[in-house]
Backbone as a chain_set.jsonl record, in Angstrom:
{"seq": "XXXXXXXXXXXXXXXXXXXXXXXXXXXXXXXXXXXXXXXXXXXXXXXXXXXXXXXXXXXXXXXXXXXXXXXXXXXXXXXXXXXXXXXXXXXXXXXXXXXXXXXXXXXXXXXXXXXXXXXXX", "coords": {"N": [[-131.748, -82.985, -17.932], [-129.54, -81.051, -17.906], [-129.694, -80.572, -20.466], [-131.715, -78.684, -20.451], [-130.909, -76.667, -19.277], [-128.58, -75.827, -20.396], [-130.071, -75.0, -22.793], [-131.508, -72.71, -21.679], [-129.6, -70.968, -20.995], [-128.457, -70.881, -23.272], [-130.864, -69.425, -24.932], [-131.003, -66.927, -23.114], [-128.533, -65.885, -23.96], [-128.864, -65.399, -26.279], [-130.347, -63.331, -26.5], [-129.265, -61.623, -25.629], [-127.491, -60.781, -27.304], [-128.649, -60.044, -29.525], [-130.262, -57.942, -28.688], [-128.144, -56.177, -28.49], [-127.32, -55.909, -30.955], [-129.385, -54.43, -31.582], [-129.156, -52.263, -31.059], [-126.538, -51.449, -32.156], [-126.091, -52.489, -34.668], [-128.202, -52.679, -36.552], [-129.637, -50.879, -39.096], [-131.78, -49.749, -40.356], [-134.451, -48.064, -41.005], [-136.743, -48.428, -40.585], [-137.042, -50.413, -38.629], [-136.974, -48.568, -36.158], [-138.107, -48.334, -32.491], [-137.239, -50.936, -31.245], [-137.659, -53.695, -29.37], [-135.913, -56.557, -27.644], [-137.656, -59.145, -26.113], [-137.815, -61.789, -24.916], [-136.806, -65.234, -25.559], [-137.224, -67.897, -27.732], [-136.094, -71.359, -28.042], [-135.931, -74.088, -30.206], [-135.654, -77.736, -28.818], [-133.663, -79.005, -30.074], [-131.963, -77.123, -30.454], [-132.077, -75.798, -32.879], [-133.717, -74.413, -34.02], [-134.786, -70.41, -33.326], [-136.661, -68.82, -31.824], [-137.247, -65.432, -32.029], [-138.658, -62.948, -29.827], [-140.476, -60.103, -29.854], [-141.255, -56.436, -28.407], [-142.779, -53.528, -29.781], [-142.554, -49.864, -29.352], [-145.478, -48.075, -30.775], [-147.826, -47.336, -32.885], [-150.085, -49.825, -34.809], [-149.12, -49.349, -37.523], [-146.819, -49.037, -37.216], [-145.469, -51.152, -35.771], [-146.145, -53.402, -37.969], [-143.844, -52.26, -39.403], [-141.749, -52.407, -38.54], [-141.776, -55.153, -37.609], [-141.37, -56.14, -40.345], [-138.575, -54.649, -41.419], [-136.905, -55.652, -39.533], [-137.547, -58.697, -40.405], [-136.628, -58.965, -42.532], [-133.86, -58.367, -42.425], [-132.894, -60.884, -41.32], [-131.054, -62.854, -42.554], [-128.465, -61.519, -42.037], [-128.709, -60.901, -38.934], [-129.167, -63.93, -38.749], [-126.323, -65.071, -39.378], [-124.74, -62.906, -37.412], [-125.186, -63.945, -34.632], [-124.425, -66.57, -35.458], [-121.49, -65.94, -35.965], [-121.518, -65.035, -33.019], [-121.762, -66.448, -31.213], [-120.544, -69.541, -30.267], [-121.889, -72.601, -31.824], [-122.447, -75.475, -33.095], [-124.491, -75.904, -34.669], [-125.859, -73.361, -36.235], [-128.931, -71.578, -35.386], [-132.058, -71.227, -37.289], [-133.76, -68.565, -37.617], [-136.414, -66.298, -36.352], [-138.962, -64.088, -36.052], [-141.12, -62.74, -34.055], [-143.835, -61.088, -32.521], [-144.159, -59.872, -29.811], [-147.063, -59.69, -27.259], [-147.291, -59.899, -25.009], [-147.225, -57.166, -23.195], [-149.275, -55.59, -24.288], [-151.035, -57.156, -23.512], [-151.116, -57.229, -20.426], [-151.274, -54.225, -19.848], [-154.19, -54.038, -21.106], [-155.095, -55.865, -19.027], [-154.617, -54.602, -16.838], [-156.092, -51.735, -17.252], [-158.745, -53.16, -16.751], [-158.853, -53.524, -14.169], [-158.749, -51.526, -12.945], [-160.683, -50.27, -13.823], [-162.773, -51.708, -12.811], [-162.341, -51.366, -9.981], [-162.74, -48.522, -10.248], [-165.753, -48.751, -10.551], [-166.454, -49.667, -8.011], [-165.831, -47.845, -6.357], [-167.579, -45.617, -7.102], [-170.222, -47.46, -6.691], [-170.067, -47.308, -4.0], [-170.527, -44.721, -3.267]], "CA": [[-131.77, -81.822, -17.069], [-128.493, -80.472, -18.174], [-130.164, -79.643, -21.758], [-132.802, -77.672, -20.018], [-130.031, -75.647, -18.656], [-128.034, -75.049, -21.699], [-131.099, -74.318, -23.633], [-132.226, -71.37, -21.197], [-128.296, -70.418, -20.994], [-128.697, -69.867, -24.881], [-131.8, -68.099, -25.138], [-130.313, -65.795, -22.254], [-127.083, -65.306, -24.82], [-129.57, -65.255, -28.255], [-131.985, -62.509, -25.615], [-128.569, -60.162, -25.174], [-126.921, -60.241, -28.511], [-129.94, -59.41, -30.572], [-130.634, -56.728, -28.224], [-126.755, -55.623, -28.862], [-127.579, -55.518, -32.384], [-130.511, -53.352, -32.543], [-129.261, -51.067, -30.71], [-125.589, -50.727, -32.412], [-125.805, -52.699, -35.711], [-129.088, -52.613, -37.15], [-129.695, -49.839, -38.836], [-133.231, -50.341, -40.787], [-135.173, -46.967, -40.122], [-138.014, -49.013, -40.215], [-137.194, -51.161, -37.37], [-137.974, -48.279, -34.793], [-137.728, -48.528, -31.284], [-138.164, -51.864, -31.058], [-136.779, -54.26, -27.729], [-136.021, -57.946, -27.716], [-138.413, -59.438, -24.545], [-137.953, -63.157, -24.657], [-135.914, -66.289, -27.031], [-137.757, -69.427, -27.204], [-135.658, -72.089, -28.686], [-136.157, -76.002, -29.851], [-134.701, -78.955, -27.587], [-132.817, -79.239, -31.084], [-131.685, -76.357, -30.93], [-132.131, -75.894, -34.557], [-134.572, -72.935, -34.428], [-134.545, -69.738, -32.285], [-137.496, -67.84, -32.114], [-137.37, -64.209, -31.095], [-139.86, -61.669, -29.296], [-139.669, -58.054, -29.747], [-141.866, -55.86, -28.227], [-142.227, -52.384, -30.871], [-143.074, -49.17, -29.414], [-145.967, -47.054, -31.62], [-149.34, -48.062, -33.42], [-150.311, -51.087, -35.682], [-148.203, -49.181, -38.296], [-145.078, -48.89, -36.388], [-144.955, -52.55, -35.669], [-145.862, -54.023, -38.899], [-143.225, -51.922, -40.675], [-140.275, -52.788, -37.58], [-141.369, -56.487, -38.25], [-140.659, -56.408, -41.972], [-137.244, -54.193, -41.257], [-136.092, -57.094, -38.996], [-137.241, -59.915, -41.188], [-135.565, -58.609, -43.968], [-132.21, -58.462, -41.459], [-132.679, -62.053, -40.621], [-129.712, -63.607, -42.929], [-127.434, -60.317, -41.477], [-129.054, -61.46, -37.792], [-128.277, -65.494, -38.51], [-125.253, -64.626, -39.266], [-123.704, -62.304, -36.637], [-125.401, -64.667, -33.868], [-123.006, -67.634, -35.769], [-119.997, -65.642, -35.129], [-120.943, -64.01, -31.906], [-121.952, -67.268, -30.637], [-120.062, -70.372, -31.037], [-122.438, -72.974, -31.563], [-121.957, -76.337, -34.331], [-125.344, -75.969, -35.909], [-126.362, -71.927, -35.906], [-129.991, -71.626, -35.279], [-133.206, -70.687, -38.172], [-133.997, -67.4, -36.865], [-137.547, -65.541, -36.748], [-138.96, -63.05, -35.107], [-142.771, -62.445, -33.114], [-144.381, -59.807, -32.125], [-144.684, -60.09, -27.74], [-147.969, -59.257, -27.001], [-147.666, -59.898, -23.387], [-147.052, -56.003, -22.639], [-150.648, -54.683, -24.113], [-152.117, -57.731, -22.396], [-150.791, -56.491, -19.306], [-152.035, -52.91, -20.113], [-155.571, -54.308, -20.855], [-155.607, -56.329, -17.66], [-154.238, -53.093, -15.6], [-157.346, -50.971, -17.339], [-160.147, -53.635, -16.577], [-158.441, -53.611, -12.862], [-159.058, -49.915, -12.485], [-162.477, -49.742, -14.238], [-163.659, -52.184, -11.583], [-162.169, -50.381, -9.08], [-163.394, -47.055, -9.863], [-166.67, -49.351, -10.378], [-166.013, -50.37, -6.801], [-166.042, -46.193, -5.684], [-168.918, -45.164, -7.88], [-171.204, -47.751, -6.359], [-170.256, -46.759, -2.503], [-170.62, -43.672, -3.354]], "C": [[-130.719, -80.802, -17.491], [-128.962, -79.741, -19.558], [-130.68, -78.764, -21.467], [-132.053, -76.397, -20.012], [-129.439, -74.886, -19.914], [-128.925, -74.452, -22.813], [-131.123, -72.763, -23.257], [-130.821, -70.553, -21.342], [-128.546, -69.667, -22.656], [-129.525, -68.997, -25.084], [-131.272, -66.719, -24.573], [-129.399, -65.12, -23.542], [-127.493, -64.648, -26.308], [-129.904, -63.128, -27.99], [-130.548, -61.331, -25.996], [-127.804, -59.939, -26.494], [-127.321, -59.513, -29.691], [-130.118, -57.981, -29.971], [-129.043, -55.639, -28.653], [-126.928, -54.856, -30.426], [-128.696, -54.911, -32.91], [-130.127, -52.262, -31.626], [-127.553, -50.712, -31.448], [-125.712, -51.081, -34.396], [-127.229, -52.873, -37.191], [-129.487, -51.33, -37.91], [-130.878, -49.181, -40.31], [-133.932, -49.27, -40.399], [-136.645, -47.453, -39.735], [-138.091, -49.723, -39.198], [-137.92, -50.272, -35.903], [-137.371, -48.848, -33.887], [-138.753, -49.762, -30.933], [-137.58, -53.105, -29.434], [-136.959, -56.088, -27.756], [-136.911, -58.42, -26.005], [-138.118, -61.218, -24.113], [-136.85, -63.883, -26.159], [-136.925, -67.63, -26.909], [-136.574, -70.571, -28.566], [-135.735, -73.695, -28.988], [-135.207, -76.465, -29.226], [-133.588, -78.753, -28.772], [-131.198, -78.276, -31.027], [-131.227, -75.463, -32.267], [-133.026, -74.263, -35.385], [-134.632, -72.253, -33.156], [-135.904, -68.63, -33.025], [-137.413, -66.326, -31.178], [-138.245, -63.294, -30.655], [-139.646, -60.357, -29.406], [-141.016, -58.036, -29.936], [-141.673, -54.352, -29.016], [-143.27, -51.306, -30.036], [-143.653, -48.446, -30.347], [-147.427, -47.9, -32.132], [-149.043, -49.191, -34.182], [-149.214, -51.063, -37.028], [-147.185, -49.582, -38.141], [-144.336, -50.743, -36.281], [-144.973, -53.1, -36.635], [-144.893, -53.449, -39.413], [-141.689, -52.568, -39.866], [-140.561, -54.573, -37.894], [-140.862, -56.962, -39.645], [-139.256, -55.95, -42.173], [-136.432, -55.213, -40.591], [-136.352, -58.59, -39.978], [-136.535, -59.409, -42.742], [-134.087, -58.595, -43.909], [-132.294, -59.992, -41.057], [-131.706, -62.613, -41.34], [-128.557, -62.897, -42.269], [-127.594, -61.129, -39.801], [-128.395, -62.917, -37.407], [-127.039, -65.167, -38.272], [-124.121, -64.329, -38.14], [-124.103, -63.31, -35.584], [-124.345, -65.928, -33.957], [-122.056, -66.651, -35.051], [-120.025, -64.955, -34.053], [-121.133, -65.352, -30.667], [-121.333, -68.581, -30.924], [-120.619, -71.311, -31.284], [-122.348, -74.447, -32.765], [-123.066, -75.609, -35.117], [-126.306, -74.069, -35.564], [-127.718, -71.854, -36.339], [-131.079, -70.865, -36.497], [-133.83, -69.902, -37.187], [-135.569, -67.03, -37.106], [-138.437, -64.501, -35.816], [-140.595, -63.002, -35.133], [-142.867, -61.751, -32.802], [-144.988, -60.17, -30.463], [-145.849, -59.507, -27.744], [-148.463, -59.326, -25.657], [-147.889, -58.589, -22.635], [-148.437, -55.717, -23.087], [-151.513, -55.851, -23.734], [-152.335, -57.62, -20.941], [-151.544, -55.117, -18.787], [-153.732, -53.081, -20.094], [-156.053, -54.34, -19.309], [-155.992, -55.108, -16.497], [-155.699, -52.415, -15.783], [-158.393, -51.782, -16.961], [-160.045, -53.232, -14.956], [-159.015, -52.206, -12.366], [-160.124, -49.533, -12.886], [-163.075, -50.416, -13.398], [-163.26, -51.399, -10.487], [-162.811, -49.287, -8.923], [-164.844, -47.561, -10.048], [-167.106, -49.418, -8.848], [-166.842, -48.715, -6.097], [-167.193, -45.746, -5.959], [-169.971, -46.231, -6.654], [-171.15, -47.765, -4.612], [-170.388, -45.632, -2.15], [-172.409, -42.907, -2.956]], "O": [[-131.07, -79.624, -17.413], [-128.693, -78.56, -19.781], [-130.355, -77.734, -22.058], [-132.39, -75.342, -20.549], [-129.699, -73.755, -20.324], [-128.555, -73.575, -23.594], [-130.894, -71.823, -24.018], [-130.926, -69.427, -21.829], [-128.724, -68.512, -23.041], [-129.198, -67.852, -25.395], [-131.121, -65.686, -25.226], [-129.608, -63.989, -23.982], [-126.928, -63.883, -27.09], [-129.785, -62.156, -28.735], [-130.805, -60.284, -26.59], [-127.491, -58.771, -26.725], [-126.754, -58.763, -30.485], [-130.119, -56.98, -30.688], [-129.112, -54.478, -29.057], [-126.731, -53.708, -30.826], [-129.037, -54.792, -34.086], [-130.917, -51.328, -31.494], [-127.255, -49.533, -31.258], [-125.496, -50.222, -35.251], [-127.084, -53.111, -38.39], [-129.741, -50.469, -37.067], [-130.582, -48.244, -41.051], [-134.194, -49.362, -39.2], [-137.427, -47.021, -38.888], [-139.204, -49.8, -38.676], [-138.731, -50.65, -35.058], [-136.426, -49.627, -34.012], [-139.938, -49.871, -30.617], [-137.01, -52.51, -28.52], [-138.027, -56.687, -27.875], [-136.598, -57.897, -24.935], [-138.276, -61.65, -22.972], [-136.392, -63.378, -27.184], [-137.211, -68.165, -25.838], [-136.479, -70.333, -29.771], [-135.608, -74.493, -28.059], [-134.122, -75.923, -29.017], [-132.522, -78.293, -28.364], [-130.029, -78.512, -31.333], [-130.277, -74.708, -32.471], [-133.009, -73.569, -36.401], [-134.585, -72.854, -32.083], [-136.05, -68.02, -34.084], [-137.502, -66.213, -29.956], [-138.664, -62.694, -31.645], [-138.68, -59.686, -29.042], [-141.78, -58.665, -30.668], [-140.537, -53.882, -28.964], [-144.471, -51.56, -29.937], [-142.826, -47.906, -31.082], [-147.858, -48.954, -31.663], [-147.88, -49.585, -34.273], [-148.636, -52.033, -37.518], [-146.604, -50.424, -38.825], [-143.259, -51.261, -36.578], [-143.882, -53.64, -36.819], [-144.652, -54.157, -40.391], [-140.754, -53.072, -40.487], [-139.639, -55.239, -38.366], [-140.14, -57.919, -39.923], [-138.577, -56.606, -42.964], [-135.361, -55.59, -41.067], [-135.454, -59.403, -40.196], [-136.073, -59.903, -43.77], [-133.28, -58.734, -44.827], [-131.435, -60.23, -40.208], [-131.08, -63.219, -40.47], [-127.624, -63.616, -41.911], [-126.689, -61.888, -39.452], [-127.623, -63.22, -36.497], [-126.609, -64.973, -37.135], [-123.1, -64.97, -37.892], [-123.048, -63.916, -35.399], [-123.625, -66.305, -33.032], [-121.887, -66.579, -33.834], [-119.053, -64.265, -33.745], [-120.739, -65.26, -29.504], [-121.603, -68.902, -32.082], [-119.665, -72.0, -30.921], [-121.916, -73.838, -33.744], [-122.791, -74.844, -36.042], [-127.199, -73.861, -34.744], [-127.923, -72.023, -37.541], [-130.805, -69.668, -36.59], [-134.336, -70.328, -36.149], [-136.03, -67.507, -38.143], [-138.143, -64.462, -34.621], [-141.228, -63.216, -36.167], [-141.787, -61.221, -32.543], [-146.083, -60.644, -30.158], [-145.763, -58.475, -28.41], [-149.56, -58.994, -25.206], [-148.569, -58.611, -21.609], [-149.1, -55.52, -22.069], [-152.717, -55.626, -23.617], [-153.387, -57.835, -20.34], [-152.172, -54.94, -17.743], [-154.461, -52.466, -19.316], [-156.775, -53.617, -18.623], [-156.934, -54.815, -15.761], [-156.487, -52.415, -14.837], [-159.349, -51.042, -16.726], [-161.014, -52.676, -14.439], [-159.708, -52.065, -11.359], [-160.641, -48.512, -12.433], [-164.108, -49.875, -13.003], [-164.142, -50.645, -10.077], [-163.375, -48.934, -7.887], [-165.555, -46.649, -9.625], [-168.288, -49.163, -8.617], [-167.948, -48.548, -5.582], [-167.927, -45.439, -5.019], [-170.447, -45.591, -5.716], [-172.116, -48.199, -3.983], [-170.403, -45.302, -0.964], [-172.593, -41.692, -3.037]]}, "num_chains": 1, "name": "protein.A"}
């Protein structure tokens, strides 16, 4: 139970330092306005996977994912020394796709709806 805890404690700490570092130390023009959303990490804690959500088209994101994986030894790195941790985590980074599944959902929600008006109409 206590791992559980320190797990989510880390992600929390992975979630705010990464975000620290794209907004002061990253500096990748390709990354873009991009936003850390989530950490998932093993029980091991051995690997840390990260989420970032990238504002802009299909472009925008593939080119901010290749600007950050290309920062991932710079990324390991500052996470070691900003975090104290024995074994400093194999980093990698995902693309969140929970926000335009959200967006979908919202538009089906409102096409039935105005479905809804149209046919009492």
């Amino acid at each position: 139970m206590g791992n559980k805890l320190r797990i989510e404690k880390l992600q929390e700490l992975i979630k705010q330092e990464m975000s620290k570092m794209l907004l002061t130390d990253l500096k990748d023009p390709r990354i873009g306005f991009a936003t850390v959303t989530d950490v998932e990490m093993t029980g091991d804690l051995r690997e840390a996977k990260i989420y970032v959500s990238v504002m802009g088209g299909a472009e925008q994101v593939k080119s901010s994912l290749e600007g950050l994986n290309s920062a991932l030894g710079f990324v390991r790195r500052e996470i070691g020394q900003r975090i104290r941790l024995r074994f400093t985590p194999e980093i990698s980074f995902a693309l969140d796709t929970s926000l335009d599944y959200g967006d979908h959902i919202q538009k089906l929600l409102l096409q039935v709806e105005g479905d809804k008006h149209a046919d009492n109409a």
